[in-house]
Short mmCIF file of C-alpha atoms and ligand atoms in Angstrom, two decimals:
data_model
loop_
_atom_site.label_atom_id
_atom_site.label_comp_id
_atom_site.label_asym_id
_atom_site.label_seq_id
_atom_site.Cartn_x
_atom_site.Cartn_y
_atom_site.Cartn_z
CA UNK A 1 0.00 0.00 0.00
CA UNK A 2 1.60 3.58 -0.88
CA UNK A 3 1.47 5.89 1.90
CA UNK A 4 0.61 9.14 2.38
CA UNK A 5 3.55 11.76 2.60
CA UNK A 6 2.30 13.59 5.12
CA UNK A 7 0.26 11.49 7.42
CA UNK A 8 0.97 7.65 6.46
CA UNK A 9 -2.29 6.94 5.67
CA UNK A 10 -3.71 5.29 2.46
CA UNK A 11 -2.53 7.62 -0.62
CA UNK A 12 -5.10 7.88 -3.61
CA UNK A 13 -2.98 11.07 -5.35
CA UNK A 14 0.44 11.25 -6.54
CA UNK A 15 0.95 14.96 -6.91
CA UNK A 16 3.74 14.84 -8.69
CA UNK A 17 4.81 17.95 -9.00
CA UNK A 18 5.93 18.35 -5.31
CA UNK A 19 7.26 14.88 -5.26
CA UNK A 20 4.45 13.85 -2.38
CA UNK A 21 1.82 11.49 -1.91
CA UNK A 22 -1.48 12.29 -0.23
CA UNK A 23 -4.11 10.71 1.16
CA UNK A 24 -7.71 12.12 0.50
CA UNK A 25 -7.99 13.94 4.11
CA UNK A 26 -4.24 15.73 3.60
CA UNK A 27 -5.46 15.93 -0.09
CA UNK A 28 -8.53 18.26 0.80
CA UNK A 29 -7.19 20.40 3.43
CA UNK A 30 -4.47 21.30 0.84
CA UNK A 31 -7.15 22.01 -1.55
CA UNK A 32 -8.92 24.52 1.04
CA UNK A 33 -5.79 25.79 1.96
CA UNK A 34 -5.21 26.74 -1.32
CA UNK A 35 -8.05 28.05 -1.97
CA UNK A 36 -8.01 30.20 1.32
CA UNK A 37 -4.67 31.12 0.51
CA UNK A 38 -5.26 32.56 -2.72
CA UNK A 39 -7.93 34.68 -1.00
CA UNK A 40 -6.09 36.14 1.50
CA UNK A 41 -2.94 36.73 -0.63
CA UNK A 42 -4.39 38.36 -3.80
CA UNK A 43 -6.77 40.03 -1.18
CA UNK A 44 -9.89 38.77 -3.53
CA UNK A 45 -12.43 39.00 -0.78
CA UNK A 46 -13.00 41.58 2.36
CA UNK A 47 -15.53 40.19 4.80
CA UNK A 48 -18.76 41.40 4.27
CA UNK A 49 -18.50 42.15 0.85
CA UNK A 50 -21.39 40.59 -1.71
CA UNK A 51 -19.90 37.75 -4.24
CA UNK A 52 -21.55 36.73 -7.06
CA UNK A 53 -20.48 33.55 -7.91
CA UNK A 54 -20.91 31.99 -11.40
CA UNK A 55 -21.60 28.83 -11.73
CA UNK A 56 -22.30 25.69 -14.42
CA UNK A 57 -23.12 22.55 -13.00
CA UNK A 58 -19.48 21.69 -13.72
CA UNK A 59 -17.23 20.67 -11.22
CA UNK A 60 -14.87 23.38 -11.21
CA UNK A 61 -17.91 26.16 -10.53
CA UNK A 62 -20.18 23.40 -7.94
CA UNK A 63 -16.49 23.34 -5.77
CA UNK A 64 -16.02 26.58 -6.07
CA UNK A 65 -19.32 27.13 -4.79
CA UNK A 66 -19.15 24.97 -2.03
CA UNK A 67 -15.67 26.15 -1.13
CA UNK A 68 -17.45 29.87 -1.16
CA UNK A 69 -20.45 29.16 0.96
CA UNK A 70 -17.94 27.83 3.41
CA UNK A 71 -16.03 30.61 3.39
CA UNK A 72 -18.54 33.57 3.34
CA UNK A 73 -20.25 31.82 6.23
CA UNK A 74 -17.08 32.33 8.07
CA UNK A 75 -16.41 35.85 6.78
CA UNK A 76 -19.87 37.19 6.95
CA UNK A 77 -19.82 37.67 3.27
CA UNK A 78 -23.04 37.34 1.28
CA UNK A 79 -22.98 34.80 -1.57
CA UNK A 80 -25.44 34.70 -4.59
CA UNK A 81 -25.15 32.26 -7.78
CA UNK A 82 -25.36 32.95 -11.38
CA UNK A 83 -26.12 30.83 -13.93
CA UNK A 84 -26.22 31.82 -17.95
CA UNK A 85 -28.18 29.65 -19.82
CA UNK A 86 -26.27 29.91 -23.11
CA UNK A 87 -28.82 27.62 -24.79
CA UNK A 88 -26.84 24.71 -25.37
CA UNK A 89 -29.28 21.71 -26.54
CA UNK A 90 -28.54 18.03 -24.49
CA UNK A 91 -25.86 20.40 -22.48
CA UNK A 92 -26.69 23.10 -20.57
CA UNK A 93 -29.66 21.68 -19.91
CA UNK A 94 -28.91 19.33 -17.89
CA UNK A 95 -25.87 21.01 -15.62
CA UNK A 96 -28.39 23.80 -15.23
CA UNK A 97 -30.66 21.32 -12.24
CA UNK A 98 -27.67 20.27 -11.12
CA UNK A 99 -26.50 23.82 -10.39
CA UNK A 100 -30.08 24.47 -8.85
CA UNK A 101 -29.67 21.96 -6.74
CA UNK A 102 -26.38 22.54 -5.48
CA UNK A 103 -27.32 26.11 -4.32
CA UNK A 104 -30.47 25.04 -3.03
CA UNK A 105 -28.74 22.77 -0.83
CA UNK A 106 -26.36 25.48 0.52
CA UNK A 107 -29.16 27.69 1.11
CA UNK A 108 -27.58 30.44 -1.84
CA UNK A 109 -29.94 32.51 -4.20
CA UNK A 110 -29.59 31.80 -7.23
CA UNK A 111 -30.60 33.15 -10.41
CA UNK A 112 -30.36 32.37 -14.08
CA UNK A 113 -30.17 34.69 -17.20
CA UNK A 114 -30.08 33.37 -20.42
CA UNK A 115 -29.06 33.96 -24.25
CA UNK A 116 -32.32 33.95 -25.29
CA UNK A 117 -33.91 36.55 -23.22
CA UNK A 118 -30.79 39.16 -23.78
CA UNK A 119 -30.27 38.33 -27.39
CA UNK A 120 -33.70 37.03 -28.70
CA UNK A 121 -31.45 33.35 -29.50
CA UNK A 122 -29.80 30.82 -28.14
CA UNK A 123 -26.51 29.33 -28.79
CA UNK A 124 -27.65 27.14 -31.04
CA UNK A 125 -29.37 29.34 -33.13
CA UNK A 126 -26.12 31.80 -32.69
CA UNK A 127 -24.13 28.77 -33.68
CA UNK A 128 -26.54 28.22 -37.18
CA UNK A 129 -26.63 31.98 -37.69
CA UNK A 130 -23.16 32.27 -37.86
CA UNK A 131 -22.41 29.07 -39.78
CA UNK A 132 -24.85 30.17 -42.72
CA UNK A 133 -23.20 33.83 -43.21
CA UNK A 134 -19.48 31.99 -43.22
CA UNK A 135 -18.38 34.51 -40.32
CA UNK A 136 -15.55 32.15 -39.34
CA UNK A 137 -15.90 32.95 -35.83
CA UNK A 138 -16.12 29.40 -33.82
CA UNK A 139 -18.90 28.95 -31.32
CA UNK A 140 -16.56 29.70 -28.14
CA UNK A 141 -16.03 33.23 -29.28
CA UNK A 142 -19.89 33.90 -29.61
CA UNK A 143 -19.92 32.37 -26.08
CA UNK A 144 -17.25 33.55 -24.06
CA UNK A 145 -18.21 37.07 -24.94
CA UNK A 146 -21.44 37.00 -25.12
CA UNK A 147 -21.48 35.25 -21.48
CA UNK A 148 -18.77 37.05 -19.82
CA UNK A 149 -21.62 40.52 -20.77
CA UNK A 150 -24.33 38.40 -19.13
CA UNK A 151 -22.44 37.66 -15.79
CA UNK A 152 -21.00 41.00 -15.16
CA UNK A 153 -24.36 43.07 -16.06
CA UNK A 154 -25.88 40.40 -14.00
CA UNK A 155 -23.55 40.39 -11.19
CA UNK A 156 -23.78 44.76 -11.27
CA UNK A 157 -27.50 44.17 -10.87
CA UNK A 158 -27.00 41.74 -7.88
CA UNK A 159 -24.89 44.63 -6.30
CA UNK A 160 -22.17 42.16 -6.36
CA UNK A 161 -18.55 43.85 -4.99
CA UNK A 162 -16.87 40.84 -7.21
CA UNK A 163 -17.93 37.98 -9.64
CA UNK A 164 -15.93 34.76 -8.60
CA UNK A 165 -15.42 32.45 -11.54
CA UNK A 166 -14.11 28.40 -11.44
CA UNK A 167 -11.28 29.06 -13.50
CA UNK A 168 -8.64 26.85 -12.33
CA UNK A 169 -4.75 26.05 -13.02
CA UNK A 170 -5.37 24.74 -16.64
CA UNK A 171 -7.50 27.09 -17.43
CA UNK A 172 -5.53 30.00 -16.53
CA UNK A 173 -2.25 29.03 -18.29
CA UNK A 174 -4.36 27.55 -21.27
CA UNK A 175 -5.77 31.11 -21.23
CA UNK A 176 -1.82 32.36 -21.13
CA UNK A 177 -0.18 30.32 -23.66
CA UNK A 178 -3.45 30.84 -26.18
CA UNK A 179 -3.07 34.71 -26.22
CA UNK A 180 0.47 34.37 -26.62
CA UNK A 181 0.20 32.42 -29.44
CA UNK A 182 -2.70 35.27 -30.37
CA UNK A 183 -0.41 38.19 -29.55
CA UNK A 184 -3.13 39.21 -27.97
CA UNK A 185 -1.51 41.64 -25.04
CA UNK A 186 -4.76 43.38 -24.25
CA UNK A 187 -6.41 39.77 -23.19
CA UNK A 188 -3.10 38.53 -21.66
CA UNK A 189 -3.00 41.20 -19.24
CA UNK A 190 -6.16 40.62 -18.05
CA UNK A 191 -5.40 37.63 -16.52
CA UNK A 192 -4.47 37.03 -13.13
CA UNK A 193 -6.03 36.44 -9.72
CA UNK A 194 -8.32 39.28 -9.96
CA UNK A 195 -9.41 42.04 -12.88
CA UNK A 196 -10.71 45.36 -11.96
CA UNK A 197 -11.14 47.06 -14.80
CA UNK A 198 -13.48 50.13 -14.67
CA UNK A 199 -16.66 51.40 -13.69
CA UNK A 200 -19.47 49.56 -14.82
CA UNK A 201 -17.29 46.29 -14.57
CA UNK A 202 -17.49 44.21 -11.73
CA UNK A 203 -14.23 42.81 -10.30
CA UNK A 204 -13.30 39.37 -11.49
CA UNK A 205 -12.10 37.21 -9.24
CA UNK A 206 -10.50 33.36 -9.26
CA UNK A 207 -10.12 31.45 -6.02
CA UNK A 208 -9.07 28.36 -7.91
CA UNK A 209 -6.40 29.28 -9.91
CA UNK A 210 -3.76 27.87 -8.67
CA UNK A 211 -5.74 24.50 -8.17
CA UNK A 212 -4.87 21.85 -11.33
CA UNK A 213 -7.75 20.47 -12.76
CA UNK A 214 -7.20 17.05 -11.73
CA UNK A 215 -7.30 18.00 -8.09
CA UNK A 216 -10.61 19.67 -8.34
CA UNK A 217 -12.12 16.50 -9.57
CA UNK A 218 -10.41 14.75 -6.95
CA UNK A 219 -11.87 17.04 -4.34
CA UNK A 220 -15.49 17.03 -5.41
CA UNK A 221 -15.43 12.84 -5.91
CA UNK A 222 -14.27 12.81 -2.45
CA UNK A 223 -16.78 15.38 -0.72
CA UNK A 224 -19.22 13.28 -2.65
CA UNK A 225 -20.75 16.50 -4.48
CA UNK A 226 -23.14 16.15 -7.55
CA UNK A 227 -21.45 17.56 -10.54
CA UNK A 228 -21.84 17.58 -14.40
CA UNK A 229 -19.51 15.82 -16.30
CA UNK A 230 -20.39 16.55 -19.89
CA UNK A 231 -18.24 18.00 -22.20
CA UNK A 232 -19.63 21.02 -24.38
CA UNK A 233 -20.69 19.58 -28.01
CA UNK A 234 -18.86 22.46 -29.12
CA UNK A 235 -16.25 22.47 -27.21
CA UNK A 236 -12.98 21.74 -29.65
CA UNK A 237 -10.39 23.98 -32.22
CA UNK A 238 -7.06 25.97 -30.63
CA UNK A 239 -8.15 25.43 -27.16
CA UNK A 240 -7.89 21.58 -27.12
CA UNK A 241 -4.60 21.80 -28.80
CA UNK A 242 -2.97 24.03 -26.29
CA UNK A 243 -4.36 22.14 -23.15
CA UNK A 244 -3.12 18.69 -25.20
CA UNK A 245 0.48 20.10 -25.45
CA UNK A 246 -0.16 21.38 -22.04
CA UNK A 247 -0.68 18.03 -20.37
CA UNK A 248 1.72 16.27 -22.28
CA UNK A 249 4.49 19.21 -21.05
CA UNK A 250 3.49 18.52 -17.32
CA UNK A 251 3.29 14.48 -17.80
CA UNK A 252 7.22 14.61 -19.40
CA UNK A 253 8.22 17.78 -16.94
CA UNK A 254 5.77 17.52 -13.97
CA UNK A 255 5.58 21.37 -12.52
CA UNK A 256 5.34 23.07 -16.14
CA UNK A 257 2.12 24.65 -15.89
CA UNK A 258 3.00 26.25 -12.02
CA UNK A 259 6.57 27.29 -13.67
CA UNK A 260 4.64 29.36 -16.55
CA UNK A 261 2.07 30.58 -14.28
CA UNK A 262 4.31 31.99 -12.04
CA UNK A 263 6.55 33.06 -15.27
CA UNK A 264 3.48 35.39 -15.89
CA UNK A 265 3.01 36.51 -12.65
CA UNK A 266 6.38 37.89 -13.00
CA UNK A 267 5.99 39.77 -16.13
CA UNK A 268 2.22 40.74 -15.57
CA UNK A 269 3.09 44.25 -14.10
CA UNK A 270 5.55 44.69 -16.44
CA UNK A 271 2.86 43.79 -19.17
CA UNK A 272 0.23 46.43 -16.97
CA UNK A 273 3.07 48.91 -17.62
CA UNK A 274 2.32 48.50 -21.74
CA UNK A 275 -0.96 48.30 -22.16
CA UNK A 276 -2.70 51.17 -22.18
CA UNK A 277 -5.79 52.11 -20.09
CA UNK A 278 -9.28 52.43 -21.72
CA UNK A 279 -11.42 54.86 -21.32
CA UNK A 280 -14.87 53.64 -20.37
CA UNK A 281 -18.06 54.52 -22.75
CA UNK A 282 -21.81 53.05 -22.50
CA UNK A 283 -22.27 50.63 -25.62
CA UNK A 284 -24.35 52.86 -27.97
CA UNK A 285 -26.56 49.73 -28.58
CA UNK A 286 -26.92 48.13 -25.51
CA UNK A 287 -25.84 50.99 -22.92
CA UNK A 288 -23.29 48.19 -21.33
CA UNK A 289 -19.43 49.54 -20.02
CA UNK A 290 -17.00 49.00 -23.03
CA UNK A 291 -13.68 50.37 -24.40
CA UNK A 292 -15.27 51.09 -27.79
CA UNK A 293 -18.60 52.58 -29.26
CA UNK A 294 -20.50 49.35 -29.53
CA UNK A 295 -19.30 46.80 -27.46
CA UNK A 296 -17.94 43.29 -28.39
CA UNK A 297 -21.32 41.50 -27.82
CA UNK A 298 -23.50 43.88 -29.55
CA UNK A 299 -21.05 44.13 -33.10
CA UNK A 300 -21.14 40.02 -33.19
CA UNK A 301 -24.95 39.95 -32.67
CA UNK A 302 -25.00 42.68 -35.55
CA UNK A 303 -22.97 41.01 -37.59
CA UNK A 304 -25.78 38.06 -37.18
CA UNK A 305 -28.81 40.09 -37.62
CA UNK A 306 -29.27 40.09 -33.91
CA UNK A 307 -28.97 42.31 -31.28
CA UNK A 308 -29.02 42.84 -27.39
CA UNK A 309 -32.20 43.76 -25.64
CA UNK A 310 -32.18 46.85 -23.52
CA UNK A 311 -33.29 45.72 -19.77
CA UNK A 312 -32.42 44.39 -16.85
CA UNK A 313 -31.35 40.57 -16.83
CA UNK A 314 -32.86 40.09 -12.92
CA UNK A 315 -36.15 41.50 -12.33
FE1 SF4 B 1 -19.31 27.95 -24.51
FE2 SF4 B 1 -17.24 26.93 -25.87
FE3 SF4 B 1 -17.46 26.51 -23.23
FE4 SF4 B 1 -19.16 25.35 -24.92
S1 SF4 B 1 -16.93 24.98 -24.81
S2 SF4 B 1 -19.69 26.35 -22.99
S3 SF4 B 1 -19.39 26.91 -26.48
S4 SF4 B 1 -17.12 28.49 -24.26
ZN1 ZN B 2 -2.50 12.22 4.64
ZN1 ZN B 3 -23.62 46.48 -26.46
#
């Protein structure tokens, strides 16, 4: 029987890149420890403050949840839970009840806001749209702007002082090594433990990133929560490519992905330094913050005959 490093019990994770064994207890505690750590150290929450978490159904966002509600209880912070309902056929509809259920079970409000009732379509219909008029975009982009305009104007409504999202230690140095190979410095220096950009933005937040994937997984099997395990049906392209060469890296040179993260941590004030700050407008179209005239999710619903309605996403 392999031990556990730290406490000689049963090991069920090699964590290879510190050399160490664990057993699930030692295995948890370093995951809350983490997670508390990257809290108090990137100064991400103050107590009392209001977080709007967002979350999936996903493992990543039903831990992060979990690990929240633990810790607001303890920091008299109040916690609420978003959910965008991109409109993802055979998908999203079933991590959405498992998300409901999950915050039901904590006792956190939760609300949902979805691509259809801010854009008049779904996804799917997004997805057609754009295949028809050959805009070359693939369906991630639509998403991943479209949502991140959901959560925040959602989370401003909530009167949320920060939006906490699941990303975790892939994710984040995916996120890195994609707009790298993008040159895309504006994105790249967004990243980081926290992004406060302007007014009309809330504060981004990410208590998990410096939690691998793996361990995440690990940690919800063992608190025995209820997750959804479903990959997106359009999940796929540049992404999967960089988190394949990713994995492979850390499986020939365990530590990789914690060597470029902190590589970027490094430079990221240096990269602050270049980029320059934007001044912040209301979106002629949907009256949302942005950097330009019309703001990202407005010119790709234009571009699809589509556009954003003008209201408020919780009522
Ligand atoms: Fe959206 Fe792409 Fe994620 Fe699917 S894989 S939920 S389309 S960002
Ligand atoms: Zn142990
Ligand atoms: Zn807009």
């Amino acid at each position: 029987m392999l031990k556990c490093s730290l406490c000689g019990r049963r090991a069920v994770y090699d964590r290879r890149y510190a050399g160490v064994l664990l057993c699930d207890r030692c295995l948890a505690k370093s995951v809350e420890s983490r997670f508390r750590r990257a809290i108090s150290e990137h100064k991400l929450l103050s107590p009392g403050e209001r977080v709007a978490v967002a979350i999936s159904g996903g493992k990543d966002s039903i831990v992060c949840l979990h690990l929240l509600a633990d810790y607001c209880r303890w920091r008299n912070c109040k916690l609420v839970a978003i959910t965008v309902d991109e409109g993802i056929k055979g998908y999203r509809d079933r991590s959405l009840p498992i998300a409901r259920e999950n915050a039901e079970l904590l006792g956190v409000e939760h609300f949902v806001v979805s691509f259809r009732d801010a854009f008049g379509a779904t996804l799917d219909r997004i997805v057609q749209l754009a295949r028809r008029r050959r805009t070359g975009l693939n369906p991630c982009t639509y998403c991943g702007v479209m949502r991140r305009s959901l959560l925040n104007q959602a989370a401003r409504e909530l009167g949320a002082d920060k939006l906490a999202t699941a990303h975790n230690l892939d994710d984040e140095v995916q996120a890195i090594m994609l707009n790298y190979v993008r040159a895309d410095l504006s994105r790249l220096h967004r990243l980081g433990p926290i992004y406060s950009p302007r007014e009309g933005f809330v504060p981004r937040i990410k208590p998990l990133r410096e939690i691998p994937e793996k361990e995440i997984a690990l940690y919800a099997l063992l608190r025995g929560l209820k997750v959804h395990l479903d990959t997106c049906p359009y999940a796929g392209g540049i992404h999967i490519e960089i988190r394949d060469f990713l994995n492979k890296l850390e499986a020939n040179h365990p530590n990789t992905k914690f060597m470029i993260l902190r590589m970027f941590d490094r430079l990221k004030p240096e990269l602050t330094r270049c980029t320059p700050r934007f001044e912040v407008k209301m979106c002629e179209l949907c009256g949302e913050p942005t950097s330009t005239n019309i703001c990202k999710a407005c010119e790709l619903l234009k571009q699809l005959g589509l556009s954003k309605r003008r209201k408020r996403l919780i009522c």
